[in-house]
Coordinates of C-alpha atoms in Angstrom, one line a residue:
X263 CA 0.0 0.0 0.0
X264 CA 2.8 2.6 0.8
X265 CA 4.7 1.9 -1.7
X266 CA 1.5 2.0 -4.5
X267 CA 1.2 5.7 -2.9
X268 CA 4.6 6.4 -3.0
X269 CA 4.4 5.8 -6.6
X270 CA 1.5 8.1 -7.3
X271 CA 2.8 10.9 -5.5
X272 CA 6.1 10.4 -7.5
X273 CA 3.8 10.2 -10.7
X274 CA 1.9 13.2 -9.8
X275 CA 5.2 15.4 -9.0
X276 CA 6.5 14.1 -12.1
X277 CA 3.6 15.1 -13.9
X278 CA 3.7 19.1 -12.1
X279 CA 7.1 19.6 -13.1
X280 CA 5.8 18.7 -17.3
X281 CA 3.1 20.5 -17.1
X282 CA 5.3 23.3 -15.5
X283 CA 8.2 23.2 -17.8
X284 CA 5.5 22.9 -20.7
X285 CA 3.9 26.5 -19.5
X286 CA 7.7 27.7 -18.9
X287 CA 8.5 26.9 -22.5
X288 CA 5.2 28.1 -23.6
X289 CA 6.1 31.4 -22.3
X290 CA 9.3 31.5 -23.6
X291 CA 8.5 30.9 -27.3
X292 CA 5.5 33.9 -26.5
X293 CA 8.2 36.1 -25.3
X294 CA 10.5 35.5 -28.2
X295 CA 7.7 35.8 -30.6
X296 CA 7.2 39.3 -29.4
X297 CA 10.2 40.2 -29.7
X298 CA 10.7 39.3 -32.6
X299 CA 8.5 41.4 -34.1
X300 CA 9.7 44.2 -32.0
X301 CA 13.1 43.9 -33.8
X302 CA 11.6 42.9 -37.2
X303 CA 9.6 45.8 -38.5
X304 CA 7.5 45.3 -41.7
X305 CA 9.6 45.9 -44.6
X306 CA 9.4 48.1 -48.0
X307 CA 11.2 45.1 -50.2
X308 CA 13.4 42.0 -48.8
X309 CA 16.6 40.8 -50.2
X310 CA 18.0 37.0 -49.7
X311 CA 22.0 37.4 -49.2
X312 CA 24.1 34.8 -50.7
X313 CA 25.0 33.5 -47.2
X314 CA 21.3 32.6 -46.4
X315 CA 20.5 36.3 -44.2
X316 CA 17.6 38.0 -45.1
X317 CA 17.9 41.5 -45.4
X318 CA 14.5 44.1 -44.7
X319 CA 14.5 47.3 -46.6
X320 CA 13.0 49.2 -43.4
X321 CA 11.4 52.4 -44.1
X322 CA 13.5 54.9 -42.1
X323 CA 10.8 56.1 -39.9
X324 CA 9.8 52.5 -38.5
X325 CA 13.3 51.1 -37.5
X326 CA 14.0 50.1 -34.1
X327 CA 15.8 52.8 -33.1
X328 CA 12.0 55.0 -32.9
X329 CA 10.5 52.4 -29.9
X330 CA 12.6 54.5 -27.5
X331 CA 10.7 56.6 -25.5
X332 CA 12.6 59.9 -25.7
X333 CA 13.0 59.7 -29.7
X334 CA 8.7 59.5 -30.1
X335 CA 9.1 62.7 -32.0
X336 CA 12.3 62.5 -32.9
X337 CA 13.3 64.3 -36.6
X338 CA 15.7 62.1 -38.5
X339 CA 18.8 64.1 -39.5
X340 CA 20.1 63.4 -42.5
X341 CA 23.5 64.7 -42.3
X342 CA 25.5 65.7 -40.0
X343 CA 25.7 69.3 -39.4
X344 CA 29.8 69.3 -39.7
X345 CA 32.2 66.6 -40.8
X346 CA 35.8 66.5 -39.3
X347 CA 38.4 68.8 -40.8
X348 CA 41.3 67.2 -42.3
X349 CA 44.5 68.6 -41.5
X350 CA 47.3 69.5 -43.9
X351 CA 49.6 66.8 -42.8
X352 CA 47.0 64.4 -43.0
X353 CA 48.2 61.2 -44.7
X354 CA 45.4 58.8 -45.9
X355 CA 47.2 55.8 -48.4
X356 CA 45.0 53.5 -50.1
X357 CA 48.0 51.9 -51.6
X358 CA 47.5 48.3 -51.5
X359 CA 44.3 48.0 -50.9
X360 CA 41.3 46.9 -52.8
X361 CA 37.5 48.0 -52.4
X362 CA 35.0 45.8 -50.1
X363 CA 31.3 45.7 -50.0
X364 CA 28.5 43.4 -48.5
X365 CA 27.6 40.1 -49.6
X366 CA 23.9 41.0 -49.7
X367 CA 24.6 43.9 -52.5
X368 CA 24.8 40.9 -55.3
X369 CA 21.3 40.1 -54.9
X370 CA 19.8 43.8 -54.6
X371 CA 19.5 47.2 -52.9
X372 CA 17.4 49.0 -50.5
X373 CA 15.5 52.2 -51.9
X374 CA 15.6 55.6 -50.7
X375 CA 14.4 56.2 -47.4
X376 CA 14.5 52.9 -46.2
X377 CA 17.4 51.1 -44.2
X378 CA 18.5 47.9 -44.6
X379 CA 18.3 45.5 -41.2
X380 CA 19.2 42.0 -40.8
X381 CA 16.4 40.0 -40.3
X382 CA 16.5 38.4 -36.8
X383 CA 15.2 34.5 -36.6
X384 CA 14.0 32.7 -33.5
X385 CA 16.9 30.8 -33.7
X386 CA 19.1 33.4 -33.2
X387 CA 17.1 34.2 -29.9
X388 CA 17.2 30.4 -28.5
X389 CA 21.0 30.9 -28.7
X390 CA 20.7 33.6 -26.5
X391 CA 21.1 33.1 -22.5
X392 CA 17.9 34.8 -22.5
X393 CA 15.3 36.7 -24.7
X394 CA 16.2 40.2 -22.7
X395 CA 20.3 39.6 -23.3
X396 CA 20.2 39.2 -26.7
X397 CA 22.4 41.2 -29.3
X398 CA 23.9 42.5 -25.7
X399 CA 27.8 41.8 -24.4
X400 CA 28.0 39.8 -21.3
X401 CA 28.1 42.1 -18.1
X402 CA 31.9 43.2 -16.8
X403 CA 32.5 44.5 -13.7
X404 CA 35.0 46.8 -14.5
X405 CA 36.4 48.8 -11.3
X406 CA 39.3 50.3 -13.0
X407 CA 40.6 54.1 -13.3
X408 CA 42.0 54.9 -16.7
X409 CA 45.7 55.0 -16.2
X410 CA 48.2 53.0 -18.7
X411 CA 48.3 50.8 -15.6
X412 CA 44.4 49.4 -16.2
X413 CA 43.8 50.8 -19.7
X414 CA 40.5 48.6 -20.6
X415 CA 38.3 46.4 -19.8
X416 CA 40.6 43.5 -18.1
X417 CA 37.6 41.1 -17.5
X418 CA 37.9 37.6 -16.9
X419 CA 38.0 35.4 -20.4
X420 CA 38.9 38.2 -23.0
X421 CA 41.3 39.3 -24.2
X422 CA 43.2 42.3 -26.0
X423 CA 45.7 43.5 -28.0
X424 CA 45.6 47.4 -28.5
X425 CA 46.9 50.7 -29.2
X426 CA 45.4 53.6 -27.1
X427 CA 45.2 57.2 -26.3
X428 CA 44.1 58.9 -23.0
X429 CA 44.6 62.1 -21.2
X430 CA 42.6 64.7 -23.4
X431 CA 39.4 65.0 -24.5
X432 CA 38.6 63.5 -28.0
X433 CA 35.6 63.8 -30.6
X434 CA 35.8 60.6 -32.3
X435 CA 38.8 58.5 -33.6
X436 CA 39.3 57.1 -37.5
X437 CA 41.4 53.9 -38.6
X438 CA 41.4 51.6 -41.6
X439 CA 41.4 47.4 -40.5
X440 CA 41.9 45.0 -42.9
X441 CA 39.4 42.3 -43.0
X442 CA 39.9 38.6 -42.3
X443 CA 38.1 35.1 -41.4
X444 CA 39.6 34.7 -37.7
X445 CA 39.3 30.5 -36.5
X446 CA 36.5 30.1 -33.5
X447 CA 37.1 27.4 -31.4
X448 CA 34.0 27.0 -29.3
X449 CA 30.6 29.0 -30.5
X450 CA 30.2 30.7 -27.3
X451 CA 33.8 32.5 -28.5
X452 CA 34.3 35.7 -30.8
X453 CA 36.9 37.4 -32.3
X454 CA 36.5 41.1 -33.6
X455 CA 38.6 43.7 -34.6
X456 CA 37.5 47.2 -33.7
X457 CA 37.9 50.9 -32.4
X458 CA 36.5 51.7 -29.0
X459 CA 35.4 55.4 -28.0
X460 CA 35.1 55.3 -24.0
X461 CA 34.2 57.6 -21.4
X462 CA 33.6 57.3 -17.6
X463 CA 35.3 55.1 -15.2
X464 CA 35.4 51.5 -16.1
X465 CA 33.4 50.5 -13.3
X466 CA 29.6 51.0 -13.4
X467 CA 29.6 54.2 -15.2
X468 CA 31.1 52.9 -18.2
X469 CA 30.4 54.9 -22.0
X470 CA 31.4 52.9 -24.8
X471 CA 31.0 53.4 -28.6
X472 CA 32.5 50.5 -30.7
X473 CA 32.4 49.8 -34.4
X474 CA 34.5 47.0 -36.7
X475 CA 34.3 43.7 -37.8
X476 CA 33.8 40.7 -36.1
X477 CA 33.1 36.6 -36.1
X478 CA 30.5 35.7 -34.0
X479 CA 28.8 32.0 -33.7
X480 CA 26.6 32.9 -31.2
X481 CA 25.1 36.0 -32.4
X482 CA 25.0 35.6 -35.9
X483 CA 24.8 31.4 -36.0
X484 CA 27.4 31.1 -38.0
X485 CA 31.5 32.4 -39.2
X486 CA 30.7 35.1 -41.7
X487 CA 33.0 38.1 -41.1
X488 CA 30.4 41.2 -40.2
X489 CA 30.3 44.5 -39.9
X490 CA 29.0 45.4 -35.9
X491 CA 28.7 48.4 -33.8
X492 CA 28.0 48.2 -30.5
X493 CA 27.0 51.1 -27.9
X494 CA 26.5 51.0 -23.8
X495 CA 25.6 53.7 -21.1
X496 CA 26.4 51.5 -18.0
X497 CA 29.1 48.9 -18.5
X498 CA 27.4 46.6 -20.8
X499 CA 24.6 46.1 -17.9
X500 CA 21.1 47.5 -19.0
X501 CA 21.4 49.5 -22.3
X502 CA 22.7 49.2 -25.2
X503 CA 23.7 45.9 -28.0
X504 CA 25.0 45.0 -31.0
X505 CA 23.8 46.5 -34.8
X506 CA 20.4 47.9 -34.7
X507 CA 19.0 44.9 -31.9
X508 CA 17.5 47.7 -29.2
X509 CA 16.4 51.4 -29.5
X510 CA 18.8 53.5 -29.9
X511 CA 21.0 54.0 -32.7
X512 CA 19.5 55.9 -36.1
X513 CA 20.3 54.8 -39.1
X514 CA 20.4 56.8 -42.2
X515 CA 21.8 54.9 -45.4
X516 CA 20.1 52.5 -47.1
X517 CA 23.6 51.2 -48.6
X518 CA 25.3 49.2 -45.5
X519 CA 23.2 46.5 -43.4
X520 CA 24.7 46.7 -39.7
X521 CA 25.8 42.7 -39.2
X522 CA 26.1 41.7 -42.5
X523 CA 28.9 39.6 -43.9
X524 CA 31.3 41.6 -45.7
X525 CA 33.6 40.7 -48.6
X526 CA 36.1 40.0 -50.0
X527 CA 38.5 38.9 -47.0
X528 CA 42.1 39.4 -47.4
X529 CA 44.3 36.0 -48.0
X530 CA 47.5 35.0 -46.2
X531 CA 50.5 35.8 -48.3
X532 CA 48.2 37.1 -51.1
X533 CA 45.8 40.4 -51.5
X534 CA 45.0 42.3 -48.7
X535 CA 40.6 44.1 -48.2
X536 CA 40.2 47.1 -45.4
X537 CA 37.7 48.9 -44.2
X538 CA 38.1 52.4 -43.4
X539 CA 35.9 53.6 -40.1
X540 CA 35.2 57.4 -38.5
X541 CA 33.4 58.1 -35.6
X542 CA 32.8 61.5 -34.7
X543 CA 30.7 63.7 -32.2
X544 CA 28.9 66.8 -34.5
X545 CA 30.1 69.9 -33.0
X546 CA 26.6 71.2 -33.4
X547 CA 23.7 68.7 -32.2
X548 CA 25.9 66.4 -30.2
X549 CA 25.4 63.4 -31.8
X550 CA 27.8 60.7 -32.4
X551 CA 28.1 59.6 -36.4
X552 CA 29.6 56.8 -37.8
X553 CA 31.2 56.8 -41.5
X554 CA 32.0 53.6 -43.2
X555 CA 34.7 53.5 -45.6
X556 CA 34.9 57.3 -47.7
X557 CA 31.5 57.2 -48.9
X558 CA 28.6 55.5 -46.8
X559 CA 27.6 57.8 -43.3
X560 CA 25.5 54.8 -41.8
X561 CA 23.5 57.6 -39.0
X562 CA 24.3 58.5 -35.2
X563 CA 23.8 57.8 -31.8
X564 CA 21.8 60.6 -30.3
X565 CA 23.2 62.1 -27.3
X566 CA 21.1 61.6 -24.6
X567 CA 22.1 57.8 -24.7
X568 CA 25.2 58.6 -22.4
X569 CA 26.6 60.2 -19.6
X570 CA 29.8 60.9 -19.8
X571 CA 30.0 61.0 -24.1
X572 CA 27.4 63.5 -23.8
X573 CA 30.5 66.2 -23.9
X574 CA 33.7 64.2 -25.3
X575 CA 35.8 61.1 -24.9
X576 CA 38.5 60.0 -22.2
X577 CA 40.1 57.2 -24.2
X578 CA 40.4 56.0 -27.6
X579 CA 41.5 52.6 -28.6
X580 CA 41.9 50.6 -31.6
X581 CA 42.4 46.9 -31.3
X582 CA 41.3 43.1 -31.2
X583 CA 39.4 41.3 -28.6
X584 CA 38.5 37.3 -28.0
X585 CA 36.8 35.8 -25.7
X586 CA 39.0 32.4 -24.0
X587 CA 36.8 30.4 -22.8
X588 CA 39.7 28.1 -21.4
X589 CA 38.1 24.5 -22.2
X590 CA 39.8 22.3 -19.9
X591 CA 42.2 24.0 -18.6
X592 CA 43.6 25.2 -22.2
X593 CA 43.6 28.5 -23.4
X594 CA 41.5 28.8 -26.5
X595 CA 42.9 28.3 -30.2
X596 CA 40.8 31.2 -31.2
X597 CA 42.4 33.5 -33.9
X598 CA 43.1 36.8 -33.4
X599 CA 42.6 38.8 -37.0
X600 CA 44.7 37.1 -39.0
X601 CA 45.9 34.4 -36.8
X602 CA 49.4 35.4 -37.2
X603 CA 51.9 37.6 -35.1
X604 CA 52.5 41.6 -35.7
X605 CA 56.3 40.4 -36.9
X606 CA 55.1 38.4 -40.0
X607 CA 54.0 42.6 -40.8
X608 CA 52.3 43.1 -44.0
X609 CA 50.1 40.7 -46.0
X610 CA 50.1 38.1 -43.0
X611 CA 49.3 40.1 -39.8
X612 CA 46.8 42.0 -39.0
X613 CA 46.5 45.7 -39.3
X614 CA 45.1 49.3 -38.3
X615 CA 46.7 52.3 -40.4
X616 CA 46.1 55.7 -40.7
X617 CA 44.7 56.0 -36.8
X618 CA 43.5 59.3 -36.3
X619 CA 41.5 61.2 -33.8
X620 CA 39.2 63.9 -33.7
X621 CA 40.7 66.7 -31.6
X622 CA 38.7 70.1 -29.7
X623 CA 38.5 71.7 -32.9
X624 CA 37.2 69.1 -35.2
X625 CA 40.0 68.4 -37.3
X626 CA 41.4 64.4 -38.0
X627 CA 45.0 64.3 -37.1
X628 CA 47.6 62.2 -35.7
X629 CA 47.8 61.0 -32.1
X630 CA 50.6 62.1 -30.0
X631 CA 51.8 59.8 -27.4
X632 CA 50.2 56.0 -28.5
X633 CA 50.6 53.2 -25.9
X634 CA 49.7 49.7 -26.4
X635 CA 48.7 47.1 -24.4
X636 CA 47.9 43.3 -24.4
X637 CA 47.8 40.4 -21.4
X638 CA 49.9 37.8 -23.2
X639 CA 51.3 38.5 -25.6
X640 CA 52.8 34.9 -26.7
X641 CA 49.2 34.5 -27.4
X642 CA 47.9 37.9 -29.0
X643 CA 50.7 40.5 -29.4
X644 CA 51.0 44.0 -31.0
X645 CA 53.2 46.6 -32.4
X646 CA 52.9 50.1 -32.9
X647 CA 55.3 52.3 -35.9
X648 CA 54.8 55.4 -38.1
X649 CA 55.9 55.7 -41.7
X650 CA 54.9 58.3 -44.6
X651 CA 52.7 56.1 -46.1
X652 CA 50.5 54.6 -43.6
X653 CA 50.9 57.5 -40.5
X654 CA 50.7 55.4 -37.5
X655 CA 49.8 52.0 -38.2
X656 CA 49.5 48.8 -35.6
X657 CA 50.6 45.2 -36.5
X658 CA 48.4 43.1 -33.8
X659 CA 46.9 39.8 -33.5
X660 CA 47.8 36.0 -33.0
X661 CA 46.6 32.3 -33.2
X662 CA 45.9 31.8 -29.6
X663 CA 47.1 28.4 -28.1
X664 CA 50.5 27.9 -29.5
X665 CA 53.9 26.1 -27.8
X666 CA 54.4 29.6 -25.9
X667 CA 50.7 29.9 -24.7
X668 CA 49.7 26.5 -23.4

């Protein structure tokens, strides 16, 4: 008899926790249903990319950016009121380098005022560690002052290899990467190249502007290279994410989709594809604008998103990040740009030339003073110079696990 009811009360707990994992899922495929078609707005024309993304042409009105509360009546500007000054010493070299576009462009383009948006699927949201944290970076406690001593985000599991500027005040920062394919290792790992505009203390407080290329398995479901930016008020915590996944950003081309694959990449030993990005704060609204390459302004964060980029930046840097996630022990073969060390220079390394910033008076010129910075560098390494051709340049990058980093 006891053990008959035993049985049923074991069959009806059983049968609670079904019923209660069937309502938990339940929920979550409701939740991610509406949010997908928060992110997804009804397009003007789609385009299917060669690598299997579907592209919306958004009218420019309806994207994302316009569920935020404080851009309701928001009027889209469609340039910026003043564009960085060049300076007469201003070296800009496109010598050796060969023009890059989207994949997406070979099967069609967005009309006037529309934007292009990657479409986002529900399996991009399942890969997620929840509907609310996707397209956002992990939280980092950061409680570090910025002094060459702690000069970026040191969190646990990623790692760096940089060139930076601090002590000023700067209005955006310009640099031209060349593009590659980096080798992930384990999905829940990236590897981007990218230029970081920061203000505030990298504690709670942290402002952060970021914009490059990156490979992504997690976010994007797959190892195209892509075009990001990435924005945050409060140390990647509440606000901000990647592309266009949250209110926020405006877009204003409808040439460029925001986490799109970009091509061609450049080979090992053989031709060599860049990308050339400016961001910039206009003198006159406030904004922050982002230019890709010499011809496509992509649109702006508005101002009010931050704290302390509301007036100017305290750092600049230009760089690559991973994330090791140290599986068993062993730090993570993931590639670092090219995958090879700043020595093997160019055509096999990894590079950023022509790094510029955006000074008081809003002219481009050359920083004074560049440090650089990695955490091991027999993993990920890099090396600043400055020639005619190139102005200051950085070699950086690295394959990861090697002989010298077990």
């Amino acid at each position: 008899m006891a053990t008959r009811l035993t049985f049923s009360l074991l069959m009806a707990t059983l049968a609670l926790l079904w019923l209660s994992c069937g309502r938990a899922a339940a929920r979550q495929r409701s939740e991610a249903q509406r949010h997908l078609k928060r992110l997804n707005k009804p397009p003007v024309k789609t385009i299917t990319s060669p690598d299997g993304d579907i592209i919306d042409c958004v009218h420019v009105s309806h994207q994302p950016a316009f569920d935020h509360p404080f851009l309701k009546n928001h009027t889209v500007q469609v340039r910026p009121a003043f564009y960085p000054e060049r300076t007469a010493n201003k070296v800009e070299s496109h010598k050796n380098s060969l023009s890059i576009a989207q994949l997406w462009h070979r099967n069609g383009r967005c009309p006037e005022n529309t934007v292009p948006i990657r479409r986002t699927k529900r399996d991009d949201l399942l890969r997620a560690s929840s509907v609310k944290r996707y397209g956002r970076k992990k939280h980092k406690s950061i409680p570090m002052p910025l002094t060459v001593d702690s000069d970026l985000p040191n969190e646990s599991g990623h790692q760096h290899a940089i060139a930076y500027v601090e002590g000023d005040r700067y209005y955006g920062a310009k640099a031209t990467i060349n593009v590659w394919q980096p080798k992930i290792q384990q999905t829940n790992e990236f590897s981007l190249s990218q230029l970081w505009i920061l203000g505030g203390s990298f504690g709670e407080d942290l402002n952060s502007i970021e914009a490059g290329w990156q490979v992504s398995p997690d976010l994007y479901g797959d190892n195209h290279t892509r075009l990001f930016t990435y924005w945050t008020s409060d140390a990647y915590q509440a606000t901000g994410c990647y592309n266009l996944l949250c209110a926020g950003f405006i877009q204003i081309s409808n040439e460029i989709a925001m986490g799109a694959s970009i091509f061609p990449l450049s080979d090992y030993g053989g031709s060599q594809y860049d990308i050339s990005i400016l961001v910039w704060k206009d003198p006159q609204e406030g904004h922050w604008w982002i230019q890709f390459g010499n011809d496509y302004v992509l649109g702006y964060w508005p101002s009010f998103l931050f704290s302390h980029l509301t007036d100017s930046a305290a750092m600049i840097q230009w760089g690559g990040e991973v994330v090791n996630s140290e599986l068993e022990g062993a730090h993570t073969s993931t590639a670092m740009g090219s995958g090879h060390f700043p020595e093997e220079g160019f055509g096999k390394a990894s590079y950023f030339r022509n790094i510029q910033i955006v000074d008081g008076s809003n002219n481009l010129r050359t920083p004074k003073e560049v440090g650089t910075f990695t955490e091991q560098s027999s993993c990920y390494d890099v090396q600043n110079g400055n020639n005619d051709d190139w102005g200051h340049y950085i070699y950086y990058g690295g394959p990861g696990r090697n002989t010298g980093c077990p």
